[in-house]
PDB file of C-alpha atoms and ligand atoms in Angstrom:
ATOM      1  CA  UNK A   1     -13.965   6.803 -18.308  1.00 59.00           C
ATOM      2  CA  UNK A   2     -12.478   9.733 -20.354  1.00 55.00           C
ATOM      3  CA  UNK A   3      -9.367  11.648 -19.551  1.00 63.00           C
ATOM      4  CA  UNK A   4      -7.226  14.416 -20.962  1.00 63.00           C
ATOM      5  CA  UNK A   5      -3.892  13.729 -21.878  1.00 70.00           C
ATOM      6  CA  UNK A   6      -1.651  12.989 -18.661  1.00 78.00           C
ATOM      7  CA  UNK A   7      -4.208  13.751 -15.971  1.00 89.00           C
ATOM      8  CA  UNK A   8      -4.958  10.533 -13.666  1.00 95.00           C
ATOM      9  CA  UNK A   9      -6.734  12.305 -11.185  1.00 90.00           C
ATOM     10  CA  UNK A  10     -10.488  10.974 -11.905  1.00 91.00           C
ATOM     11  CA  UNK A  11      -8.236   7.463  -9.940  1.00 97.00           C
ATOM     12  CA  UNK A  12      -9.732   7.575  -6.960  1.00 97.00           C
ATOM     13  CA  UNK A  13      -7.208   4.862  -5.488  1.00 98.00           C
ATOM     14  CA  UNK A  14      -4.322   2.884  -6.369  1.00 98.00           C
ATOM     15  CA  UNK A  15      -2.860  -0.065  -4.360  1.00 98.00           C
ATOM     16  CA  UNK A  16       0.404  -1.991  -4.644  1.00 99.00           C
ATOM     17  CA  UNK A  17       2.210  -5.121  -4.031  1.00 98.00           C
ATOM     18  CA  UNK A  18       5.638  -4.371  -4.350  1.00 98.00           C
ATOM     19  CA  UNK A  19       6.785  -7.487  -5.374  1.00 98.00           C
ATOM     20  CA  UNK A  20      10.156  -9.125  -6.347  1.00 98.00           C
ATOM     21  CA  UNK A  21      13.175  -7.537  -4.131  1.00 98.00           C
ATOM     22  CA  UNK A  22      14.274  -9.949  -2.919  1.00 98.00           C
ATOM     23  CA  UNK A  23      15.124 -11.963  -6.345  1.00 98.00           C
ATOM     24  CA  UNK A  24      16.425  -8.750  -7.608  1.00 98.00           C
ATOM     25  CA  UNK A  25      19.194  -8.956  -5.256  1.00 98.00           C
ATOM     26  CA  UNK A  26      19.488 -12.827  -5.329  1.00 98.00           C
ATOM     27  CA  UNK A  27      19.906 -12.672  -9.573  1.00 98.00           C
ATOM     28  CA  UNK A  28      22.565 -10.387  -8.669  1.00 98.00           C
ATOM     29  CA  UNK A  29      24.537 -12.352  -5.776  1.00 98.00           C
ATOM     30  CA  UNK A  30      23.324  -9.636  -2.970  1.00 98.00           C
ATOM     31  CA  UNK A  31      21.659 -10.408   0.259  1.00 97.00           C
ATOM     32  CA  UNK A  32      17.357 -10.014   0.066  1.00 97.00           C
ATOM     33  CA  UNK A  33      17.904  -6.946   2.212  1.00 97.00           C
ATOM     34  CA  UNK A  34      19.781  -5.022  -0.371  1.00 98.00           C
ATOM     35  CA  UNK A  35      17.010  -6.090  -3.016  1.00 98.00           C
ATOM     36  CA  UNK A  36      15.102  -4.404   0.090  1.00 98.00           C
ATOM     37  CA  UNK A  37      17.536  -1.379  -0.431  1.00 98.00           C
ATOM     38  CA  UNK A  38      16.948  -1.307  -3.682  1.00 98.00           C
ATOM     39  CA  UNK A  39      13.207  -1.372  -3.907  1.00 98.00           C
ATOM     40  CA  UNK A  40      13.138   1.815  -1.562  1.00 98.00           C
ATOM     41  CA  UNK A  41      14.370   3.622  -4.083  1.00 98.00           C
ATOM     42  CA  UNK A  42      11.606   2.479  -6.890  1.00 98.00           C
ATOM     43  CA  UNK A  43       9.348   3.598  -3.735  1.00 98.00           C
ATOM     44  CA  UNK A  44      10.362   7.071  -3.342  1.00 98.00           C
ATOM     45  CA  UNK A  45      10.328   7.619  -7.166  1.00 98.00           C
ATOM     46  CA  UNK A  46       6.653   6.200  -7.503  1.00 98.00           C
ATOM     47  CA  UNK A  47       5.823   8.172  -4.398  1.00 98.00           C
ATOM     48  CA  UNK A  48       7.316  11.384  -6.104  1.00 98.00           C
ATOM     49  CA  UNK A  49       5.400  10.816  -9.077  1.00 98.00           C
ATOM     50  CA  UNK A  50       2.050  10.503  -7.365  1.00 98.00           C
ATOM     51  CA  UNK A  51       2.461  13.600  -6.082  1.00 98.00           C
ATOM     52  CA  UNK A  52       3.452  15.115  -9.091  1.00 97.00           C
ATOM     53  CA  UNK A  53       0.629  14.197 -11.114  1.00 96.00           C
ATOM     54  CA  UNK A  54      -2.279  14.462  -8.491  1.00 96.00           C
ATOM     55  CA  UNK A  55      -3.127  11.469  -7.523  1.00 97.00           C
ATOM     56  CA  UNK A  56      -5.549  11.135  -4.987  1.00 98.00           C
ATOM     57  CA  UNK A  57      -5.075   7.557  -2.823  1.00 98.00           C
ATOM     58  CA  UNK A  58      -1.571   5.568  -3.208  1.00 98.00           C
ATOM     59  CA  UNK A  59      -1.538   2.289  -0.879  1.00 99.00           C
ATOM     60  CA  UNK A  60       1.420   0.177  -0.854  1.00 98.00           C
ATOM     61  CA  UNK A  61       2.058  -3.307   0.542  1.00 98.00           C
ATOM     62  CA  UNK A  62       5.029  -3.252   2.330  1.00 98.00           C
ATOM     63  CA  UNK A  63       5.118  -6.393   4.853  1.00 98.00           C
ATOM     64  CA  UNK A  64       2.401  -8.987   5.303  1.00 98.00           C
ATOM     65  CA  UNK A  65       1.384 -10.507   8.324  1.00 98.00           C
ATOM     66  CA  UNK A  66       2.741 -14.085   6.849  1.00 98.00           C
ATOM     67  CA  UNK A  67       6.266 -12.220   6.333  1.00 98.00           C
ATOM     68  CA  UNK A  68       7.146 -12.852   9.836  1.00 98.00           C
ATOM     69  CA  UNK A  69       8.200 -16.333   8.365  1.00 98.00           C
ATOM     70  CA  UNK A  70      11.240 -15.391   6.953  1.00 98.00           C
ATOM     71  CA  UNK A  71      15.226 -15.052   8.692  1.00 97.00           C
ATOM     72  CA  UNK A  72      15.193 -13.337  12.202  1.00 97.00           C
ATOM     73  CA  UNK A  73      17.535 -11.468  10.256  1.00 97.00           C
ATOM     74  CA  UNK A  74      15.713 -10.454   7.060  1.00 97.00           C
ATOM     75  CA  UNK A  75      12.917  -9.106   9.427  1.00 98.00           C
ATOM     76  CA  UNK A  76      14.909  -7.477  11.716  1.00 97.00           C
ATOM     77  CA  UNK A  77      16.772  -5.302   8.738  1.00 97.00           C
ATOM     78  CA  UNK A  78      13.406  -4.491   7.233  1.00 98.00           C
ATOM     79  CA  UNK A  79      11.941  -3.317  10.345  1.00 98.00           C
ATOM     80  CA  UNK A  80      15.260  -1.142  10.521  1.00 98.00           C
ATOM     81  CA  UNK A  81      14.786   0.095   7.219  1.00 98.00           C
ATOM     82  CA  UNK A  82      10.957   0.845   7.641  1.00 98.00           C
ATOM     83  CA  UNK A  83      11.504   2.728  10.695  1.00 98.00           C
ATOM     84  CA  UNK A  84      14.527   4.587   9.347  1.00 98.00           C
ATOM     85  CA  UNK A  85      12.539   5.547   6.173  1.00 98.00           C
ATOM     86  CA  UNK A  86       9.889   6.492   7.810  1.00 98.00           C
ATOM     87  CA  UNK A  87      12.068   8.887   9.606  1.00 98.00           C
ATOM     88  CA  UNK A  88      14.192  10.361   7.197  1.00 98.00           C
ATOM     89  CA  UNK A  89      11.061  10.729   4.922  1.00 98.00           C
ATOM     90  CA  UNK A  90       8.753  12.670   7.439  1.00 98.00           C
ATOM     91  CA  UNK A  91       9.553  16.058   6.820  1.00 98.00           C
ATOM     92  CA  UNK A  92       9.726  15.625   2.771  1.00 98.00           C
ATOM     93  CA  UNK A  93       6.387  14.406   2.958  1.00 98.00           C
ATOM     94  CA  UNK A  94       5.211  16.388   5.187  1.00 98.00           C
ATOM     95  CA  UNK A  95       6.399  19.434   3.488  1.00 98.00           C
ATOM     96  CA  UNK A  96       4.741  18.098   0.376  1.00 98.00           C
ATOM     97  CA  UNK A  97       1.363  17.914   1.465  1.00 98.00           C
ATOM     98  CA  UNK A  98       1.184  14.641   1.804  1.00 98.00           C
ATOM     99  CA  UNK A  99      -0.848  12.750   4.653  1.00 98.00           C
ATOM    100  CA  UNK A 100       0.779   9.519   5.692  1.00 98.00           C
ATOM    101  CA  UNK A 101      -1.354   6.460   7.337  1.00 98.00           C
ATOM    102  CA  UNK A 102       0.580   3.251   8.075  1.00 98.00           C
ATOM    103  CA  UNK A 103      -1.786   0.434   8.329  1.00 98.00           C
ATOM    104  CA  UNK A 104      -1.516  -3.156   9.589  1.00 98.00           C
ATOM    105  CA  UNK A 105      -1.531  -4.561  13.529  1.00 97.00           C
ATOM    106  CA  UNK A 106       2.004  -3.299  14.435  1.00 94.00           C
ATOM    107  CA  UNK A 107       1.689  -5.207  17.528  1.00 94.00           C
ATOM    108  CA  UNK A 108       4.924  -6.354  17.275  1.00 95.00           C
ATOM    109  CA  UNK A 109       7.063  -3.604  16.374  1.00 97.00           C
ATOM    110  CA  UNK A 110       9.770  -2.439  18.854  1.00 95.00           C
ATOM    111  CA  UNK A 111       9.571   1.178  20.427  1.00 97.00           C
ATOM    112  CA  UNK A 112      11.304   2.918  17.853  1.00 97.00           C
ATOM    113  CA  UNK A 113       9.361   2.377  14.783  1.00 98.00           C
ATOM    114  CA  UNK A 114       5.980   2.484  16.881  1.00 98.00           C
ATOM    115  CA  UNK A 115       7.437   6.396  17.662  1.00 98.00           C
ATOM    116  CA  UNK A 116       8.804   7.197  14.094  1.00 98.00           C
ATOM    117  CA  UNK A 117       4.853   5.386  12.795  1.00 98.00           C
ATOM    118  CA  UNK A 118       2.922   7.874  15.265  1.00 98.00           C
ATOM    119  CA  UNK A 119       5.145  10.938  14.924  1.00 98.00           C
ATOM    120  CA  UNK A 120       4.715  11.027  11.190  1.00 98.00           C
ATOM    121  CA  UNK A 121       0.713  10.440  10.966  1.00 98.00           C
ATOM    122  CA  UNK A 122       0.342  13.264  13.646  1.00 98.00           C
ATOM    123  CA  UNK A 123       2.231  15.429  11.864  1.00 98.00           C
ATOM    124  CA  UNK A 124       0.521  14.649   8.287  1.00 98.00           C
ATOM    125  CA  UNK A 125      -2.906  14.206   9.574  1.00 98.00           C
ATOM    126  CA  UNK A 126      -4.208  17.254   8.603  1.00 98.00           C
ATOM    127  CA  UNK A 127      -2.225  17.289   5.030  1.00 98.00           C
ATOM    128  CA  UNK A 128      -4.844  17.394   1.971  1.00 98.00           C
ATOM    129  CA  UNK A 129      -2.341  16.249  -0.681  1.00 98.00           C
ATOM    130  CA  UNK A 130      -1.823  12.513  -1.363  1.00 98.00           C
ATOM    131  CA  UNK A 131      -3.413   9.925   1.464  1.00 98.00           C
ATOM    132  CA  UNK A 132      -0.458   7.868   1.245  1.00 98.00           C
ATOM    133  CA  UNK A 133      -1.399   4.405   3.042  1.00 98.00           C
ATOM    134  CA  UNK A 134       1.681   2.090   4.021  1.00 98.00           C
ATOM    135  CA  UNK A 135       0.587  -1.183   5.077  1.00 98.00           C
ATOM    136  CA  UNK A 136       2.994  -2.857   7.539  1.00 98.00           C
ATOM    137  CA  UNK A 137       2.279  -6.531   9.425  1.00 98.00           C
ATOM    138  CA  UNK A 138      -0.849  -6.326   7.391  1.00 98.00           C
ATOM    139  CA  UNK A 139      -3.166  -9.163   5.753  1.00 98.00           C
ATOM    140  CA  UNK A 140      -6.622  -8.823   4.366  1.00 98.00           C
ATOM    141  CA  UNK A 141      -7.538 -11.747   6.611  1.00 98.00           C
ATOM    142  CA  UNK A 142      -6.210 -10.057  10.194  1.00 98.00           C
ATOM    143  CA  UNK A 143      -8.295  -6.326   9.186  1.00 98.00           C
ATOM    144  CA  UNK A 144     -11.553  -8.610   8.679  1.00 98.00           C
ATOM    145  CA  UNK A 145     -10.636 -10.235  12.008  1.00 98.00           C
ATOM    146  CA  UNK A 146     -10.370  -6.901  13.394  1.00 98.00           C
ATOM    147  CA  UNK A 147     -13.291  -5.699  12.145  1.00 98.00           C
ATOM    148  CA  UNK A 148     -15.797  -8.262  13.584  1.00 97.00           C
ATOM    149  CA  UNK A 149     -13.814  -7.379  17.098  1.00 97.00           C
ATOM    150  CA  UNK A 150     -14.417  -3.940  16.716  1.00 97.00           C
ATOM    151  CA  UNK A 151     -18.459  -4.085  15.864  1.00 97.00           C
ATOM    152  CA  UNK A 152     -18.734  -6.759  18.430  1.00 96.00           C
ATOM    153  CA  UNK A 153     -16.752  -4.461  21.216  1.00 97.00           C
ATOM    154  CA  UNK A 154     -19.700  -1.801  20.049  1.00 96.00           C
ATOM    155  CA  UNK A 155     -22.306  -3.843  20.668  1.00 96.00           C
ATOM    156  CA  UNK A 156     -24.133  -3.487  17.793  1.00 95.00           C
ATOM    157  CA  UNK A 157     -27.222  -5.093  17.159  1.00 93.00           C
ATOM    158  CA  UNK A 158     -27.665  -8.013  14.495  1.00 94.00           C
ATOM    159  CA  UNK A 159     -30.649  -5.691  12.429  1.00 96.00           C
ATOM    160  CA  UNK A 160     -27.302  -3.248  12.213  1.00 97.00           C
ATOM    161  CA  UNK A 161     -24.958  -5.139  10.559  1.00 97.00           C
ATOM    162  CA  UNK A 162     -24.560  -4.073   6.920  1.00 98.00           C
ATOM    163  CA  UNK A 163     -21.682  -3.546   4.014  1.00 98.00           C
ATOM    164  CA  UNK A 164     -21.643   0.002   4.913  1.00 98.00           C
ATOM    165  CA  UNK A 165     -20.844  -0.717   8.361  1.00 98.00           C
ATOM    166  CA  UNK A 166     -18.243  -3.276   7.970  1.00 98.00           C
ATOM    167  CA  UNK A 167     -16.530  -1.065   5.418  1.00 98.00           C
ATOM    168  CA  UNK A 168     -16.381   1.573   7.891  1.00 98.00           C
ATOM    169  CA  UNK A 169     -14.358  -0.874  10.978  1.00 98.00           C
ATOM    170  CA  UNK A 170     -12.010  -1.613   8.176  1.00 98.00           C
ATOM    171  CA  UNK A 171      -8.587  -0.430   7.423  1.00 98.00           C
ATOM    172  CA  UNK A 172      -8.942   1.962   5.185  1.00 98.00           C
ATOM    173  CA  UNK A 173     -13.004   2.423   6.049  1.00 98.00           C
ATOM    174  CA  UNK A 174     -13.095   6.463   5.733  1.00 97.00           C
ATOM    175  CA  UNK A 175     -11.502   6.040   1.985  1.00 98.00           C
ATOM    176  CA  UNK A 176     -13.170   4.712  -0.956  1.00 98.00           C
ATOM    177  CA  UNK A 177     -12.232   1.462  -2.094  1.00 97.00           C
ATOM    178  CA  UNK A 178      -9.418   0.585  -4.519  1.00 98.00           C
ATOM    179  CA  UNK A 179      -9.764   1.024  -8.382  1.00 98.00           C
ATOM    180  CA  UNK A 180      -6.777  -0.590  -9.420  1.00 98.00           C
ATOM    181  CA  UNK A 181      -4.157  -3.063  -8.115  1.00 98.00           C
ATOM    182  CA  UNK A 182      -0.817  -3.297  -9.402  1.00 98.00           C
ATOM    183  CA  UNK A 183       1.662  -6.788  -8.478  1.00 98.00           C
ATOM    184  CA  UNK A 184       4.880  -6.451  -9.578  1.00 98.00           C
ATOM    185  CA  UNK A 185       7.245  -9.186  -9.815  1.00 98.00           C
ATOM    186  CA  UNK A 186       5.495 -11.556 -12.284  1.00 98.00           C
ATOM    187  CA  UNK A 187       3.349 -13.544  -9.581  1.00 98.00           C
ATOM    188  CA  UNK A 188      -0.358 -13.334  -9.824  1.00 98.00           C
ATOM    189  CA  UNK A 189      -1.799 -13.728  -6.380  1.00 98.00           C
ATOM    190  CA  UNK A 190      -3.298 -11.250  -3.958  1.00 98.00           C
ATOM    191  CA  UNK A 191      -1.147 -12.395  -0.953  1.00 98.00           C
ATOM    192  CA  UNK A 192      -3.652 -11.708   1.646  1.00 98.00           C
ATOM    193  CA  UNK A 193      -4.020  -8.062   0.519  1.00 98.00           C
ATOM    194  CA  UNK A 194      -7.073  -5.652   0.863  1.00 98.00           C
ATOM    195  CA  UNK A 195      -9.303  -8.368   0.362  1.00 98.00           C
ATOM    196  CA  UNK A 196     -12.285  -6.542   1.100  1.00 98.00           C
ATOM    197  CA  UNK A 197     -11.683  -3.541  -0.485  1.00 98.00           C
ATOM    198  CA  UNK A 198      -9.851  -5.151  -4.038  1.00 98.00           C
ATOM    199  CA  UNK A 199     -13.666  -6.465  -4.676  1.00 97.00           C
ATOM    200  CA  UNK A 200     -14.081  -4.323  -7.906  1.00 97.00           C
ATOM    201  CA  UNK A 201     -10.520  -3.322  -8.375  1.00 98.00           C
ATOM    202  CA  UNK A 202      -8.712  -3.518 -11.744  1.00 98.00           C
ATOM    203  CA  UNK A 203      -5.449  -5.986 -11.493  1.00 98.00           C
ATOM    204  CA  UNK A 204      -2.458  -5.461 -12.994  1.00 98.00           C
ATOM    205  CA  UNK A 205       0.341  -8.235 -12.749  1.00 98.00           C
ATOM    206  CA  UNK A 206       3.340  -6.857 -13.897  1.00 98.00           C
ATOM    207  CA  UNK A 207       6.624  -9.163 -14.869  1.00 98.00           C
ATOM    208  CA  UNK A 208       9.284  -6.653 -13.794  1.00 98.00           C
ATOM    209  CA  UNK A 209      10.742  -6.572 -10.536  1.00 98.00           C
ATOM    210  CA  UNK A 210      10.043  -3.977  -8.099  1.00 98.00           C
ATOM    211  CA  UNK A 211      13.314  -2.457  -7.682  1.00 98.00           C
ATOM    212  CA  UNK A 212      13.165  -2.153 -12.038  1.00 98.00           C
ATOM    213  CA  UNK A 213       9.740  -0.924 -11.307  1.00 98.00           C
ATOM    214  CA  UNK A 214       9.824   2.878 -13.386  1.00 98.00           C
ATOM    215  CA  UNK A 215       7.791   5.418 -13.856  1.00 98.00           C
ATOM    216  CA  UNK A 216       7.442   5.120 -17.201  1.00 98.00           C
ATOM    217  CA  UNK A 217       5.986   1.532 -16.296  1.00 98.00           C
ATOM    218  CA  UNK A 218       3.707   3.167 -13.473  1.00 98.00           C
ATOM    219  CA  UNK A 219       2.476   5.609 -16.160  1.00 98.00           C
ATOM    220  CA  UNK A 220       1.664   2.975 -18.821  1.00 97.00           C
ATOM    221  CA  UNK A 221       0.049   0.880 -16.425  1.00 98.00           C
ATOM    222  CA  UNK A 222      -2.355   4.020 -15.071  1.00 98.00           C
ATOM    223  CA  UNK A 223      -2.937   4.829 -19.135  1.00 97.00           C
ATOM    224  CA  UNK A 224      -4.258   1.534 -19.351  1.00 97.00           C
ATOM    225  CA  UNK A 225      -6.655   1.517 -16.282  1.00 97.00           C
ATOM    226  CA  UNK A 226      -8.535   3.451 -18.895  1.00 96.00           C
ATOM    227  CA  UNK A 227      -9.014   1.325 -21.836  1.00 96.00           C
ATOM    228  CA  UNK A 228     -10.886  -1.389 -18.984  1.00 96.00           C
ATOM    229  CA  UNK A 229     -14.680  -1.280 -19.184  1.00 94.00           C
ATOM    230  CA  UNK A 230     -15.654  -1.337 -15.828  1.00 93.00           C
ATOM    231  CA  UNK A 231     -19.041  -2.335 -15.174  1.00 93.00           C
ATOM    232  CA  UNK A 232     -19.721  -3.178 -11.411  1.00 93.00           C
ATOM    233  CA  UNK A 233     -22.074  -6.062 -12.299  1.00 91.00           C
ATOM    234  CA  UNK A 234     -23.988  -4.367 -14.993  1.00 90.00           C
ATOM    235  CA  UNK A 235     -24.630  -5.156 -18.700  1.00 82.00           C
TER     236      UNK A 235
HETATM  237  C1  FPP B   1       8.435  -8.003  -1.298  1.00 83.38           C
HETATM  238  O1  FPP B   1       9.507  -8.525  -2.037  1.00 83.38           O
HETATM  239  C2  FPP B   1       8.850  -6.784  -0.609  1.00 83.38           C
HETATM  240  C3  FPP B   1       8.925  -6.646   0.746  1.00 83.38           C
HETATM  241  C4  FPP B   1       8.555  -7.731   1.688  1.00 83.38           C
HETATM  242  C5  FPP B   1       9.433  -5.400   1.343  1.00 83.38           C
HETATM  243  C6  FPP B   1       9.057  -4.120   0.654  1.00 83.38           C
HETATM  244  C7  FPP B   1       9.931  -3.038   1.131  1.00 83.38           C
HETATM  245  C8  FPP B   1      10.318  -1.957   0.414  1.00 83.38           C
HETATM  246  C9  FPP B   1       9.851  -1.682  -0.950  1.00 83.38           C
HETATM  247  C10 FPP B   1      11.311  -0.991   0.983  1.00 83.38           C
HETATM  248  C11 FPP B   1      10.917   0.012   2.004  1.00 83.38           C
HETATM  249  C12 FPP B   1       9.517   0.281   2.244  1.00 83.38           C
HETATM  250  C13 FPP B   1       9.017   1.177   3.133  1.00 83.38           C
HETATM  251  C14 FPP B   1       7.566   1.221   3.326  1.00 83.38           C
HETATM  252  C15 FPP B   1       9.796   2.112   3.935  1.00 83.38           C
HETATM  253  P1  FPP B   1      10.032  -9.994  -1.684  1.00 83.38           P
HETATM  254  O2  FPP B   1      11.067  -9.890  -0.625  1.00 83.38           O
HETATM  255  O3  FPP B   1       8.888 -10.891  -1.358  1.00 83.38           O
HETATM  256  O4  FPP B   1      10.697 -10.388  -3.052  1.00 83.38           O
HETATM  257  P2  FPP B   1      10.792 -11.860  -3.677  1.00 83.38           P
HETATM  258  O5  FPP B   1       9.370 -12.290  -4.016  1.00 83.38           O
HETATM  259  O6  FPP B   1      11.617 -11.650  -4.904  1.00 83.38           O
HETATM  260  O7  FPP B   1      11.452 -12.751  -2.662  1.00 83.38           O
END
C-alpha cells in the first residue's frame, strides 16, 4: 500500500490492547489502579493523535470479560475511573467530531456508568470524525456467543446463514474489520479480543508499557503497517 509522507488515513481500522498498567505502577511501588491512572493519560494522548492525523476507526481494549477476576477493589476503581472518564471526556469528544461506541455486555455495570455509556453515544452518534470503539466487559468469545443468540432470536433459516451475516450480529458488524492490532506491554496473546474480526489483521506486540506508550511509538508502529505485504490468502 503506498502513502504520502504522514498521512495514515488509507487505515481503515486500528485496535488495541492496552497492556501493562498495572506493572507500571507495581515497578514503581504504586497500587495497579494508579498504573490505571497512569495509562489514561497514554489514552487521551493516542486518542488526540488519531484525531489529529485522520484516522478513520480507533478500538481500544479496555476491560475483558475475564477481568472480573481480579480485587473487588481493583474493579470497583476501574469502573469508577471508566465512568468518570467517560464523563469528563464527553463534551471534548463530542466537540471534536468524534463518535464514541462502547462495546462489550455491560450487564454488570452499576447505574451510573450505564448513564454516562448511553449519554455519550447519543450525543456522538451522529459525529463523522473518528468511530472511536471502547470495549468494556468485552471478550471475543461472549460477542460470538451473542451473535448466534441474536440470529437464532431472528429466526433465520439454516440456507441463510453466511460470513456476511454473522459479521453483521457482531460487535462492531456495521464497520470493516481490523487492519492492524497493536499489544502493548511485551505479552503476545490476543486475550480473548476481536477474535472474529483480528482474522486478517496485522499484529504488533510492543515491549513498552502502556502508560510509556507515546506517540512517537504509535506513529512508528502505523509507519510500519506499511512495509507488511498483505496478501489475504493470495500468492
Ligand atoms: C490492562 O493492564 C489495562 C486495563 C485492564 C485497564 C485499561 C484502562 C485504561 C487504559 C484507563 C482508562 C480507560 C478508559 C477507557 C476510560 P493490566 O492491568 O492488565 O496490566 P498488567 O498486565 O501490567 O497487570
Amino acid at each position: 500500500m503506498l502513502k504520502k509522507n504522514n498521512d495514515f488515513s488509507s487505515i481503515k481500522h486500528i485496535a488495541i490492547i492496552m497492556d501493562g498498567n498495572g506493572r507500571w505502577a507495581i515497578k514503581r511501588g504504586l497500587s495497579r489502579i494508579l498504573g490505571h491512572k497512569k495509562g489514561l493519560h497514554s489514552l487521551v494522548k493516542i486518542i488526540n493523535f488519531s484525531i489529529n492525523n485522520k484516522l478513520n476507526i480507533l478500538t481500544l481494549y479496555a476491560f475483558s470479560t475475564e477481568n472480573w477476576s481480579r480485587s473487588e477493589l481493583e474493579i470497583s476503581e476501574l469502573m469508577r475511573l471508566f465512568s468518570l472518564t467517560i464523563k469528563k471526556l464527553m463534551y471534548f469528544l463530542h466537540n471534536r467530531n468524534v463518535c464514541v461506541n462502547i462495546i462489550g455486555n455491560k450487564n454488570r455495570f452499576y447505574f451510573s456508568l450505564k448513564k454516562n455509556i448511553e449519554n455519550i453515544q447519543i450525543l456522538t452518534k451522529n459525529n463523522s470524525g473518528l468511530k472511536l470503539n471502547i470495549a468494556i466487559d468485552y471478550g471475543g468469545k461472549w460477542d460470538i456467543v451473542n451473535c448466534i443468540k441474536k440470529i437464532i432470536k431472528k429466526n433465520i433459516g439454516f440456507k441463510n446463514i453466511n460470513e456476511k451475516l454473522v459479521k453483521k450480529n457482531l460487535c462492531l458488524g456495521n464497520l470493516p474489520s481490523v487492519d492492524l492490532l497493536i499489544r502493548t506491554g511485551g505479552e503476545k496473546r490476543i486475550s480473548n479480543f476481536l477474535l472474529w474480526q483480528i482474522a486478517y489483521a496485522e499484529f504488533f506486540f510492543i515491549n513498552i508499557l502502556w502508560p510509556d506508550f507515546k506517540c512517537i511509538n504509535f506513529k512508528n508502529i502505523l509507519n510500519n503497517f506499511f512495509l507488511r505485504n498483505r496478501r489475504f490468502g493470495k500468492i
